[in-house]
Backbone as ProteinMPNN parsed JSONL, in Angstrom:
{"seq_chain_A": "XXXXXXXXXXXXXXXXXXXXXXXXXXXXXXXXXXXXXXXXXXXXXXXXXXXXXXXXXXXXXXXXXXXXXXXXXXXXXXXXXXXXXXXXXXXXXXXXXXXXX", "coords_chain_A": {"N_chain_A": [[-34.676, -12.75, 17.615], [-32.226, -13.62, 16.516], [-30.145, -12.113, 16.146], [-27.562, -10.046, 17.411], [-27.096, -8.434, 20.748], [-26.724, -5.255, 21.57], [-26.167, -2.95, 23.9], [-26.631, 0.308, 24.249], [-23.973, 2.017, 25.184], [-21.856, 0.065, 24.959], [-21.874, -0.02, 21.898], [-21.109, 2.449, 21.367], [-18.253, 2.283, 22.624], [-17.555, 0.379, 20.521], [-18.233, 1.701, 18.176], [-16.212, 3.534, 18.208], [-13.284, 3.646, 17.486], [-13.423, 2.701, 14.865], [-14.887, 5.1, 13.449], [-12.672, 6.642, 14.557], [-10.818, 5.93, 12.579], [-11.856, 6.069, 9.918], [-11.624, 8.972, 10.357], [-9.092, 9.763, 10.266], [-7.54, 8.605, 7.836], [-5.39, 8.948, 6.289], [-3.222, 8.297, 8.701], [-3.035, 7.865, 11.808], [-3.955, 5.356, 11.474], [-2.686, 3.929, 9.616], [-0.606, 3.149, 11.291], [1.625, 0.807, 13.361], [0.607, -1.321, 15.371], [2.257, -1.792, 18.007], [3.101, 0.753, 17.438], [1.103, 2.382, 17.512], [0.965, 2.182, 20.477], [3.299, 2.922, 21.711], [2.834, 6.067, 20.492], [0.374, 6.445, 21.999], [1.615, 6.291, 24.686], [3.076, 8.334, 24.266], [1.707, 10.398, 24.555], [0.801, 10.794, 27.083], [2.677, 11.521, 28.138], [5.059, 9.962, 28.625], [8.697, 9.181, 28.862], [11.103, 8.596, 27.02], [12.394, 6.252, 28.165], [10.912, 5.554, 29.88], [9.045, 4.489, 28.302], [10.292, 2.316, 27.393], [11.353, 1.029, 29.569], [8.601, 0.107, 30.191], [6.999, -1.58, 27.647], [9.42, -3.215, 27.638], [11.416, -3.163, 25.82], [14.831, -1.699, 23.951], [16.051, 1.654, 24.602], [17.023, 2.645, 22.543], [14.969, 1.0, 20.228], [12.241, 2.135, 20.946], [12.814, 4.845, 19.964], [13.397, 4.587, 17.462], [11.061, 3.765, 16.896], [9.791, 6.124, 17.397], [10.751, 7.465, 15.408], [9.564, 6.224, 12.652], [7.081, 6.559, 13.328], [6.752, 9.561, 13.594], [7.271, 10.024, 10.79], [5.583, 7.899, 9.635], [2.637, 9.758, 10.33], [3.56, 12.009, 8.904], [4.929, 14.065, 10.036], [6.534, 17.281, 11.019], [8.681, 17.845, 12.962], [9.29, 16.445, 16.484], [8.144, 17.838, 18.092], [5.75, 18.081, 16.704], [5.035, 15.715, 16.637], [4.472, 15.412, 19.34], [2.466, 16.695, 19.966], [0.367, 15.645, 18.316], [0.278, 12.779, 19.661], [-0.84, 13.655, 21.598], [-3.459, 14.704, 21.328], [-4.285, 11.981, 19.95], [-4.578, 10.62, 22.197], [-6.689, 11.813, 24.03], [-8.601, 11.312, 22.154], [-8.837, 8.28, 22.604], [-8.597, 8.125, 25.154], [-11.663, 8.939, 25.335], [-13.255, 7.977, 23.861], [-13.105, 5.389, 26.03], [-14.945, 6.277, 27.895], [-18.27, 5.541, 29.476], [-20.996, 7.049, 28.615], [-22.833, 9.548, 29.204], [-25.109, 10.178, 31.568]], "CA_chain_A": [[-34.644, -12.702, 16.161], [-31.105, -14.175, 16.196], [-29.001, -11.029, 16.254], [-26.924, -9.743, 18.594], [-27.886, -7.496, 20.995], [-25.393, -4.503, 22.223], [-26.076, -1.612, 24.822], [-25.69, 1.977, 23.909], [-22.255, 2.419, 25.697], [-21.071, -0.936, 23.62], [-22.08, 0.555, 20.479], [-20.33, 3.689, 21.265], [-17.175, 2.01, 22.324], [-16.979, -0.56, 19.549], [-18.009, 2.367, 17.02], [-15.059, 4.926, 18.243], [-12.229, 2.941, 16.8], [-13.287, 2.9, 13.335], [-15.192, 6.187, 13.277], [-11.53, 7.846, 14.153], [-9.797, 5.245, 11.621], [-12.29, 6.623, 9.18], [-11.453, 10.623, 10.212], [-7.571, 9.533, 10.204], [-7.157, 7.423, 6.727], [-3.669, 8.777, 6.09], [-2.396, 9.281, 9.674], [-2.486, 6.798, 13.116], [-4.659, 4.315, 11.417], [-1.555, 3.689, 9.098], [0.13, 2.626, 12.242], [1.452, -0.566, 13.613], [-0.081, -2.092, 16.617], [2.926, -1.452, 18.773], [3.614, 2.422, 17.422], [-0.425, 2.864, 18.366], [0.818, 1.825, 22.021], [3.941, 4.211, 21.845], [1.972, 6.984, 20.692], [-0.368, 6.918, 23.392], [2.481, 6.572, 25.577], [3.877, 9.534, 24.169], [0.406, 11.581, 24.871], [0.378, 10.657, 28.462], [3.725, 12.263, 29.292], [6.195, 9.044, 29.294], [10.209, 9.648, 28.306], [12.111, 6.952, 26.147], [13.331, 5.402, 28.929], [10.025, 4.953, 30.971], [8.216, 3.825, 27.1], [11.291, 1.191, 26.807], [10.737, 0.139, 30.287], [6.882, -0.214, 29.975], [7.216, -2.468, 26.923], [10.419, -4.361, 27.931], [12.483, -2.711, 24.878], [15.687, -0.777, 24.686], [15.533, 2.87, 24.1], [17.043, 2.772, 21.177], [14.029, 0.4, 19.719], [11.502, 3.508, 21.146], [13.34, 6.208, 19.105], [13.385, 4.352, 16.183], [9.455, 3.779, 16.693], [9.057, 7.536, 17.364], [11.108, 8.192, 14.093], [8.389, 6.196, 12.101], [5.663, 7.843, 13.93], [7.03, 10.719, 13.008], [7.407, 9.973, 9.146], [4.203, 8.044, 9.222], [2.2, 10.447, 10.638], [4.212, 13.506, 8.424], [5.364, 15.741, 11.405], [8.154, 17.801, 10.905], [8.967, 17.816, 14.048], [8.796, 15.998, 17.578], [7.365, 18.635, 19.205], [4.16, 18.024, 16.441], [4.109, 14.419, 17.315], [4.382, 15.011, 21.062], [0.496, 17.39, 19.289], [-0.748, 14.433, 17.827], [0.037, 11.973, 20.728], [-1.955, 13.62, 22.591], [-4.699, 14.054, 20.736], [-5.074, 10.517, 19.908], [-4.804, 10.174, 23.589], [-7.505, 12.401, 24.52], [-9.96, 10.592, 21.844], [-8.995, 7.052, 22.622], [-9.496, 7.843, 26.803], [-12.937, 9.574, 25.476], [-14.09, 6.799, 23.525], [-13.773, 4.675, 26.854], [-15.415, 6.794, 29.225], [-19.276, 5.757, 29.85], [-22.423, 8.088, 27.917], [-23.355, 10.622, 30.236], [-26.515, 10.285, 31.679]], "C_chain_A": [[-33.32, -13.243, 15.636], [-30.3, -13.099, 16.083], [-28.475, -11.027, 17.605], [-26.844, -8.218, 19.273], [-26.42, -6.398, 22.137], [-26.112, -3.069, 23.36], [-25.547, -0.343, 24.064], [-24.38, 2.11, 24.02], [-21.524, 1.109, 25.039], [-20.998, -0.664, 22.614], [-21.076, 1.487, 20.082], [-18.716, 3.522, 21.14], [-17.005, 1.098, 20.972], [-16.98, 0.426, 18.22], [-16.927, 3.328, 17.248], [-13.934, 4.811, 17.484], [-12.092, 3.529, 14.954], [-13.845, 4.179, 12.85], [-13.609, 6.651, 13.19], [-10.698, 7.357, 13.067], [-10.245, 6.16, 10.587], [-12.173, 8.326, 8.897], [-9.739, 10.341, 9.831], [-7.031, 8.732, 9.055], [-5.962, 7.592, 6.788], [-2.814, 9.153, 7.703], [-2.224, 7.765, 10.988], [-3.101, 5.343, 12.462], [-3.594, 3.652, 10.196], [-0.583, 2.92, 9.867], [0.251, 1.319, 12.413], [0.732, -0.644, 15.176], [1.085, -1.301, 17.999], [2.915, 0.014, 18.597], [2.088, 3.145, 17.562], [0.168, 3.238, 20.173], [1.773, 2.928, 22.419], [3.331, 5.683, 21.609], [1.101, 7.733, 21.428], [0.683, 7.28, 24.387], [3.212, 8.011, 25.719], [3.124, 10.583, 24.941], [0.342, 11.479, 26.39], [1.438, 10.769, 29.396], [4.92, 11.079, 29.511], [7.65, 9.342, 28.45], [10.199, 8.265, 27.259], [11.861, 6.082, 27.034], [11.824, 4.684, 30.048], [8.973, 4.346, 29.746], [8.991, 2.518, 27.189], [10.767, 0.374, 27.936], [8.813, -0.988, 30.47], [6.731, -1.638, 29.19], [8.468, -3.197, 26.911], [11.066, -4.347, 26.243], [13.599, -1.655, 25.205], [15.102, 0.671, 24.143], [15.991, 3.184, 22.883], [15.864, 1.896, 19.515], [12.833, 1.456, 20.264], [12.246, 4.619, 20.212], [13.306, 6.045, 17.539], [11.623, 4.077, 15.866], [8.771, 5.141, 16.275], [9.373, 7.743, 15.582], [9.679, 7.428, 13.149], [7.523, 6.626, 12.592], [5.715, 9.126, 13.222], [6.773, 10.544, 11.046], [6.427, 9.805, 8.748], [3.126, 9.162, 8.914], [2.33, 11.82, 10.096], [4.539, 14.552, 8.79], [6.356, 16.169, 10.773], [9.052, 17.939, 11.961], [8.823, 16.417, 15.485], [7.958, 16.329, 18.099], [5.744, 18.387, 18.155], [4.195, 16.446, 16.316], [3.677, 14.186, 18.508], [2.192, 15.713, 20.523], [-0.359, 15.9, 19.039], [-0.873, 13.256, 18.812], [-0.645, 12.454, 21.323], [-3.558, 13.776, 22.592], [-5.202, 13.048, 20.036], [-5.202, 9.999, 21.088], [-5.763, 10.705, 24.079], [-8.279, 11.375, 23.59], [-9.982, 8.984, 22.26], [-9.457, 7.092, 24.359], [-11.271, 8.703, 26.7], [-13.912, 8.51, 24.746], [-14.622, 5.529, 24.552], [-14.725, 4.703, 28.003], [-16.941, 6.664, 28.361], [-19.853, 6.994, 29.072], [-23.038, 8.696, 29.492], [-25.169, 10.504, 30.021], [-27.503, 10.978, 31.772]], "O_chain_A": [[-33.198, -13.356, 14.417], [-29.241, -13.614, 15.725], [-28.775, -11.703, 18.589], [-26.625, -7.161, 18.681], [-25.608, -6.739, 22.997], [-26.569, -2.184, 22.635], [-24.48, -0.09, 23.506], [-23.656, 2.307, 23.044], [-20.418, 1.365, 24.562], [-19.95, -1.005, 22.064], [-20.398, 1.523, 19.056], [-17.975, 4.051, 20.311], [-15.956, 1.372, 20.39], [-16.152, 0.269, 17.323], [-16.727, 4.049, 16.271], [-13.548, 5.773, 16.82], [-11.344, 4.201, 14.244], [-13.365, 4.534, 11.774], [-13.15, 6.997, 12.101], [-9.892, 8.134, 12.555], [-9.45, 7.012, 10.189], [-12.439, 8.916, 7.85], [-9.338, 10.99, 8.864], [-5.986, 8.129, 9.3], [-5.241, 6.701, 7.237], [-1.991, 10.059, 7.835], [-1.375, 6.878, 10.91], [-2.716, 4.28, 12.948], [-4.0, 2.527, 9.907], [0.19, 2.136, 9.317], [-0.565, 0.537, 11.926], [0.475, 0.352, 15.852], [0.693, -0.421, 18.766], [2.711, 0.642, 19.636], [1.983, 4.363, 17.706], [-0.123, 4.214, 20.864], [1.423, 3.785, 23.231], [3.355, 6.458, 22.565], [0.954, 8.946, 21.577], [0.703, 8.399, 24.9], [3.697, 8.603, 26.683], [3.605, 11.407, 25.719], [-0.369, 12.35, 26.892], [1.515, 10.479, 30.59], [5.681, 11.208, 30.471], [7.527, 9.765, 27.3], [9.436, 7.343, 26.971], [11.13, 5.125, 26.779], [11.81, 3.654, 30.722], [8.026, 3.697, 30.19], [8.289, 1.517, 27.049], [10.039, -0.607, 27.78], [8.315, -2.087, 30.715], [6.428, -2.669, 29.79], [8.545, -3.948, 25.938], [11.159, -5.375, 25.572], [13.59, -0.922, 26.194], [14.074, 0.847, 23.489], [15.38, 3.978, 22.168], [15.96, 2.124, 18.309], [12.216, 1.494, 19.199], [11.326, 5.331, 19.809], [13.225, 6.903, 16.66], [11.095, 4.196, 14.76], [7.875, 5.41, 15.475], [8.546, 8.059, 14.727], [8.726, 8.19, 12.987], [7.038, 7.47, 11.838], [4.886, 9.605, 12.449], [5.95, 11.174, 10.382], [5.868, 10.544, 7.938], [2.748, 9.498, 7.792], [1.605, 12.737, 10.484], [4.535, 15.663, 8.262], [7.029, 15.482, 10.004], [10.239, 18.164, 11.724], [8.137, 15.438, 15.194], [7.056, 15.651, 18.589], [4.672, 18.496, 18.75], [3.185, 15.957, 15.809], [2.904, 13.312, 18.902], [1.107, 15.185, 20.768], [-1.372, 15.383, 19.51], [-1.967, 12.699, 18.891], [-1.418, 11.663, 21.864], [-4.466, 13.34, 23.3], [-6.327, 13.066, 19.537], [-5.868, 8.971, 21.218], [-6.064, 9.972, 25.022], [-8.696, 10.42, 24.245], [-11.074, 8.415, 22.255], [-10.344, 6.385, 24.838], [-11.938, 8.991, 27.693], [-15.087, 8.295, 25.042], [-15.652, 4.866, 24.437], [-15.165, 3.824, 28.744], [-17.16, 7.173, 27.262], [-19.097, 7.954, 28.923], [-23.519, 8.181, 30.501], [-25.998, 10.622, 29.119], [-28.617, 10.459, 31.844]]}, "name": "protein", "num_of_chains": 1, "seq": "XXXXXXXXXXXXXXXXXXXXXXXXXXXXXXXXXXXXXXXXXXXXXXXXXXXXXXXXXXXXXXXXXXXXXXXXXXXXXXXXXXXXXXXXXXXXXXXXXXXXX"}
């Protein structure tokens, strides 16, 4: 019929994205591209120094990411962005995992 034809588990991943953009208007989906990637990084347990290495920045270019994270995002704290890194890390590794059969 001329469309394009997707698989369940394509659907699911390509709809997870914007479904959480759409639960998150004022919060990660505000983010830049890079302070998405720190974020996760944050959720999955990495320091400054092993974020800086990762992305081939210094650590003082990571701290100044976290601080917008932080502001973006409206923490008052670290300790409630280290909260929210990780729950954007739990939904973004649940959006890639396979539909249970």
């Amino acid at each position: 019929a001329g469309g394009t034809y997707l698989s369940p588990a394509a659907e699911k991943l390509l709809a997870a994205p914007a479904a959480a953009a759409g639960k998150d208007a004022g919060g990660v989906s505000g983010l830049t591209a890079r302070e998405t990637e720190i974020l996760y990084a944050i959720g999955g347990g990495l320091t400054t120094r092993d974020i800086a290495e990762k992305f081939g920045l210094s650590g003082r270019t990571v701290d100044v990411h976290r601080a917008n994270i932080k502001r973006k995002l409206g923490c008052a704290s670290l300790a409630e962005v280290l909260v929210r890194a990780l729950d954007y890390k739990r939904a973004q590794d649940a959006a890639l995992q396979p539909p249970a059969p």
